[in-house]
């Protein structure tokens, strides 16, 4: 684990004095930024690899964000005399000549108990310092340090949090059985979470990013389990007769919505406590109601029902249980996922024999199809609402991919053997 001491090199963190990138502005051009290769400040063996990793991770993160145009390092104008971190030695005209409006640079120092990383961000146009961070850790922490500083760059230039420390939970049958896994948002550091040697489905994060819910057939019945990711403890919390499927944690962490079939054999939507106590039955239709998900304000849920004959997306106001139908186009719509911004819902819609990822406004207007390659299912939003994770068979076996919310920038997250499905993007995580 990362033993990291963080300190601002300057004033205490507050809202940036200037917003450089307006994320929600239409047709925003990409912001030109230069990521100078991090330097080995101690000349110690092995630090060159750490410095290279830091530069690579930061550049990769900013590229994935879709907000930046990275200045080609091959065009950088070398300045051999500038071998320290003194900002007053930066030749601003050299960077302006390359078109850069911001500059990130840093150095790695060997210390008695590990490594120290100094990272700085500058406004090239004004020739001024924007932010600095100091990290302490080991060589194995280089990727996380890079993600942290990329998050800082996003914050300083947009005023919003970055997603570069987030993870994606998913299900894979690569061992021959369906188990839950975690992976960094960029596809690195895959780890297996469960070893049930059974069928695990539908992982879902707690609002604090410390726990994971999922359905498992571990005991023979589809029951819901809760795993503390930091303690490694697993607890069965919903084991009612029949199915216990697709749990989703309320934004305030106080309730869980899921599908149960206990009362009449039909699948209905229920609320339970995090300890598994049944709180309320929300749907009472003859039809099957499944796949519930919360709105970011916790006032509504979206779910799937075949009450009109074929599966469509509906929205319920939890307090009144008033239901309205959201989707009308398409004969089979499923797997709703509510954007953290609250304005759109992503879902999977069948066209022919394959599913596509679509989004729609919460009032039913402006439906958009985002994917057209392979069969794409199980959308999950990033916590900033700018990206969507999904599973797709476009390359043969089902794998996890991410894309920007407009369908551009599709990139694979997982690879290798087996089928990877059911992605669930974590909330913001800030490892200390």
PDB file of N, CA and C in Angstrom, residues 151-196:
ATOM      1  N   UNK A 151      -5.041  13.783 -11.519  1.00  0.00           N
ATOM      2  CA  UNK A 151      -6.266  14.296 -10.900  1.00  0.00           C
ATOM      3  C   UNK A 151      -6.097  15.759 -10.495  1.00  0.00           C
ATOM      4  N   UNK A 152      -4.907  16.101  -9.976  1.00  0.00           N
ATOM      5  CA  UNK A 152      -4.646  17.485  -9.579  1.00  0.00           C
ATOM      6  C   UNK A 152      -4.659  18.408 -10.798  1.00  0.00           C
ATOM      7  N   UNK A 153      -4.107  17.950 -11.915  1.00  0.00           N
ATOM      8  CA  UNK A 153      -4.127  18.753 -13.137  1.00  0.00           C
ATOM      9  C   UNK A 153      -5.562  19.014 -13.572  1.00  0.00           C
ATOM     10  N   UNK A 154      -6.381  17.962 -13.576  1.00  0.00           N
ATOM     11  CA  UNK A 154      -7.789  18.122 -13.947  1.00  0.00           C
ATOM     12  C   UNK A 154      -8.458  19.151 -13.045  1.00  0.00           C
ATOM     13  N   UNK A 155      -8.228  19.026 -11.735  1.00  0.00           N
ATOM     14  CA  UNK A 155      -8.872  19.945 -10.793  1.00  0.00           C
ATOM     15  C   UNK A 155      -8.443  21.384 -11.038  1.00  0.00           C
ATOM     16  N   UNK A 156      -7.164  21.599 -11.217  1.00  0.00           N
ATOM     17  CA  UNK A 156      -6.657  22.965 -11.378  1.00  0.00           C
ATOM     18  C   UNK A 156      -7.124  23.606 -12.685  1.00  0.00           C
ATOM     19  N   UNK A 157      -7.336  22.819 -13.718  1.00  0.00           N
ATOM     20  CA  UNK A 157      -7.698  23.379 -15.012  1.00  0.00           C
ATOM     21  C   UNK A 157      -9.195  23.396 -15.270  1.00  0.00           C
ATOM     22  N   UNK A 158      -9.958  22.547 -14.556  1.00  0.00           N
ATOM     23  CA  UNK A 158     -11.408  22.487 -14.793  1.00  0.00           C
ATOM     24  C   UNK A 158     -12.239  22.845 -13.568  1.00  0.00           C
ATOM     25  N   UNK A 159     -11.644  22.790 -12.377  1.00  0.00           N
ATOM     26  CA  UNK A 159     -12.407  23.009 -11.159  1.00  0.00           C
ATOM     27  C   UNK A 159     -13.200  21.794 -10.729  1.00  0.00           C
ATOM     28  N   UNK A 160     -13.024  20.647 -11.416  1.00  0.00           N
ATOM     29  CA  UNK A 160     -13.763  19.435 -11.090  1.00  0.00           C
ATOM     30  C   UNK A 160     -12.800  18.303 -10.762  1.00  0.00           C
ATOM     31  N   UNK A 161     -13.316  17.309 -10.036  1.00  0.00           N
ATOM     32  CA  UNK A 161     -12.499  16.173  -9.657  1.00  0.00           C
ATOM     33  C   UNK A 161     -12.124  15.328 -10.865  1.00  0.00           C
ATOM     34  N   UNK A 162     -10.961  14.700 -10.785  1.00  0.00           N
ATOM     35  CA  UNK A 162     -10.549  13.741 -11.799  1.00  0.00           C
ATOM     36  C   UNK A 162     -10.937  12.328 -11.394  1.00  0.00           C
ATOM     37  N   UNK A 163     -10.964  11.436 -12.370  1.00  0.00           N
ATOM     38  CA  UNK A 163     -11.402  10.052 -12.131  1.00  0.00           C
ATOM     39  C   UNK A 163     -10.242   9.066 -12.156  1.00  0.00           C
ATOM     40  N   UNK A 164      -9.002   9.563 -12.124  1.00  0.00           N
ATOM     41  CA  UNK A 164      -7.868   8.713 -12.439  1.00  0.00           C
ATOM     42  C   UNK A 164      -7.463   7.762 -11.319  1.00  0.00           C
ATOM     43  N   UNK A 165      -8.069   7.877 -10.149  1.00  0.00           N
ATOM     44  CA  UNK A 165      -7.819   6.904  -9.093  1.00  0.00           C
ATOM     45  C   UNK A 165      -8.985   5.926  -8.940  1.00  0.00           C
ATOM     46  N   UNK A 166      -9.964   6.009  -9.824  1.00  0.00           N
ATOM     47  CA  UNK A 166     -11.134   5.144  -9.717  1.00  0.00           C
ATOM     48  C   UNK A 166     -10.823   3.738 -10.229  1.00  0.00           C
ATOM     49  N   UNK A 167     -11.717   2.824  -9.887  1.00  0.00           N
ATOM     50  CA  UNK A 167     -11.609   1.435 -10.313  1.00  0.00           C
ATOM     51  C   UNK A 167     -12.917   0.983 -10.937  1.00  0.00           C
ATOM     52  N   UNK A 168     -12.852  -0.101 -11.669  1.00  0.00           N
ATOM     53  CA  UNK A 168     -14.038  -0.717 -12.250  1.00  0.00           C
ATOM     54  C   UNK A 168     -14.130  -2.140 -11.742  1.00  0.00           C
ATOM     55  N   UNK A 169     -15.252  -2.473 -11.122  1.00  0.00           N
ATOM     56  CA  UNK A 169     -15.533  -3.857 -10.752  1.00  0.00           C
ATOM     57  C   UNK A 169     -16.203  -4.541 -11.941  1.00  0.00           C
ATOM     58  N   UNK A 170     -15.936  -5.822 -12.112  1.00  0.00           N
ATOM     59  CA  UNK A 170     -16.562  -6.548 -13.213  1.00  0.00           C
ATOM     60  C   UNK A 170     -16.581  -8.035 -12.879  1.00  0.00           C
ATOM     61  N   UNK A 171     -17.264  -8.787 -13.719  1.00  0.00           N
ATOM     62  CA  UNK A 171     -17.367 -10.241 -13.562  1.00  0.00           C
ATOM     63  C   UNK A 171     -16.623 -10.900 -14.712  1.00  0.00           C
ATOM     64  N   UNK A 172     -15.848 -11.940 -14.414  1.00  0.00           N
ATOM     65  CA  UNK A 172     -15.131 -12.671 -15.456  1.00  0.00           C
ATOM     66  C   UNK A 172     -15.227 -14.167 -15.209  1.00  0.00           C
ATOM     67  N   UNK A 173     -15.293 -14.924 -16.318  1.00  0.00           N
ATOM     68  CA  UNK A 173     -15.296 -16.390 -16.219  1.00  0.00           C
ATOM     69  C   UNK A 173     -13.939 -16.964 -16.614  1.00  0.00           C
ATOM     70  N   UNK A 174     -12.883 -16.156 -16.502  1.00  0.00           N
ATOM     71  CA  UNK A 174     -11.550 -16.570 -16.965  1.00  0.00           C
ATOM     72  C   UNK A 174     -11.018 -17.785 -16.215  1.00  0.00           C
ATOM     73  N   UNK A 175     -11.516 -18.052 -15.012  1.00  0.00           N
ATOM     74  CA  UNK A 175     -11.088 -19.235 -14.261  1.00  0.00           C
ATOM     75  C   UNK A 175     -11.984 -20.436 -14.521  1.00  0.00           C
ATOM     76  N   UNK A 176     -13.002 -20.248 -15.357  1.00  0.00           N
ATOM     77  CA  UNK A 176     -13.982 -21.306 -15.579  1.00  0.00           C
ATOM     78  C   UNK A 176     -15.246 -21.098 -14.777  1.00  0.00           C
ATOM     79  N   UNK A 177     -15.194 -20.229 -13.785  1.00  0.00           N
ATOM     80  CA  UNK A 177     -16.362 -19.841 -12.993  1.00  0.00           C
ATOM     81  C   UNK A 177     -16.460 -18.321 -12.997  1.00  0.00           C
ATOM     82  N   UNK A 178     -17.654 -17.806 -12.788  1.00  0.00           N
ATOM     83  CA  UNK A 178     -17.835 -16.350 -12.781  1.00  0.00           C
ATOM     84  C   UNK A 178     -17.493 -15.791 -11.410  1.00  0.00           C
ATOM     85  N   UNK A 179     -16.431 -14.963 -11.370  1.00  0.00           N
ATOM     86  CA  UNK A 179     -15.976 -14.318 -10.143  1.00  0.00           C
ATOM     87  C   UNK A 179     -15.916 -12.808 -10.341  1.00  0.00           C
ATOM     88  N   UNK A 180     -15.903 -12.068  -9.233  1.00  0.00           N
ATOM     89  CA  UNK A 180     -15.790 -10.610  -9.276  1.00  0.00           C
ATOM     90  C   UNK A 180     -14.325 -10.198  -9.264  1.00  0.00           C
ATOM     91  N   UNK A 181     -14.015  -9.160 -10.027  1.00  0.00           N
ATOM     92  CA  UNK A 181     -12.656  -8.634 -10.149  1.00  0.00           C
ATOM     93  C   UNK A 181     -12.696  -7.108 -10.026  1.00  0.00           C
ATOM     94  N   UNK A 182     -11.531  -6.539  -9.760  1.00  0.00           N
ATOM     95  CA  UNK A 182     -11.337  -5.097  -9.802  1.00  0.00           C
ATOM     96  C   UNK A 182     -10.209  -4.782 -10.771  1.00  0.00           C
ATOM     97  N   UNK A 183     -10.295  -3.607 -11.400  1.00  0.00           N
ATOM     98  CA  UNK A 183      -9.234  -3.138 -12.285  1.00  0.00           C
ATOM     99  C   UNK A 183      -9.200  -1.616 -12.208  1.00  0.00           C
ATOM    100  N   UNK A 184      -7.998  -1.036 -12.293  1.00  0.00           N
ATOM    101  CA  UNK A 184      -7.910   0.413 -12.389  1.00  0.00           C
ATOM    102  C   UNK A 184      -8.648   0.875 -13.641  1.00  0.00           C
ATOM    103  N   UNK A 185      -9.101   2.109 -13.642  1.00  0.00           N
ATOM    104  CA  UNK A 185      -9.912   2.606 -14.753  1.00  0.00           C
ATOM    105  C   UNK A 185      -9.183   2.481 -16.098  1.00  0.00           C
ATOM    106  N   UNK A 186      -7.857   2.466 -16.069  1.00  0.00           N
ATOM    107  CA  UNK A 186      -7.080   2.394 -17.309  1.00  0.00           C
ATOM    108  C   UNK A 186      -6.666   0.975 -17.670  1.00  0.00           C
ATOM    109  N   UNK A 187      -7.196  -0.022 -16.955  1.00  0.00           N
ATOM    110  CA  UNK A 187      -6.932  -1.414 -17.299  1.00  0.00           C
ATOM    111  C   UNK A 187      -5.783  -2.067 -16.566  1.00  0.00           C
ATOM    112  N   UNK A 188      -5.111  -1.341 -15.702  1.00  0.00           N
ATOM    113  CA  UNK A 188      -3.976  -1.891 -14.966  1.00  0.00           C
ATOM    114  C   UNK A 188      -4.430  -2.458 -13.616  1.00  0.00           C
ATOM    115  N   UNK A 189      -3.559  -3.286 -13.028  1.00  0.00           N
ATOM    116  CA  UNK A 189      -3.748  -3.800 -11.659  1.00  0.00           C
ATOM    117  C   UNK A 189      -5.046  -4.572 -11.483  1.00  0.00           C
ATOM    118  N   UNK A 190      -5.271  -5.557 -12.334  1.00  0.00           N
ATOM    119  CA  UNK A 190      -6.449  -6.402 -12.162  1.00  0.00           C
ATOM    120  C   UNK A 190      -6.252  -7.327 -10.968  1.00  0.00           C
ATOM    121  N   UNK A 191      -7.271  -7.412 -10.129  1.00  0.00           N
ATOM    122  CA  UNK A 191      -7.233  -8.287  -8.956  1.00  0.00           C
ATOM    123  C   UNK A 191      -8.545  -9.038  -8.829  1.00  0.00           C
ATOM    124  N   UNK A 192      -8.480 -10.278  -8.388  1.00  0.00           N
ATOM    125  CA  UNK A 192      -9.674 -11.082  -8.177  1.00  0.00           C
ATOM    126  C   UNK A 192     -10.220 -10.828  -6.782  1.00  0.00           C
ATOM    127  N   UNK A 193     -11.519 -10.569  -6.698  1.00  0.00           N
ATOM    128  CA  UNK A 193     -12.164 -10.230  -5.418  1.00  0.00           C
ATOM    129  C   UNK A 193     -12.774 -11.461  -4.770  1.00  0.00           C
ATOM    130  N   UNK A 194     -13.493 -12.277  -5.537  1.00  0.00           N
ATOM    131  CA  UNK A 194     -14.163 -13.452  -4.981  1.00  0.00           C
ATOM    132  C   UNK A 194     -13.500 -14.736  -5.471  1.00  0.00           C
ATOM    133  N   UNK A 195     -13.652 -15.771  -4.690  1.00  0.00           N
ATOM    134  CA  UNK A 195     -13.222 -17.123  -5.080  1.00  0.00           C
ATOM    135  C   UNK A 195     -14.329 -18.094  -4.688  1.00  0.00           C
ATOM    136  N   UNK A 196     -15.528 -17.831  -5.198  1.00  0.00           N
ATOM    137  CA  UNK A 196     -16.702 -18.617  -4.814  1.00  0.00           C
ATOM    138  C   UNK A 196     -16.809 -19.932  -5.578  1.00  0.00           C
TER     139      UNK A 196
END
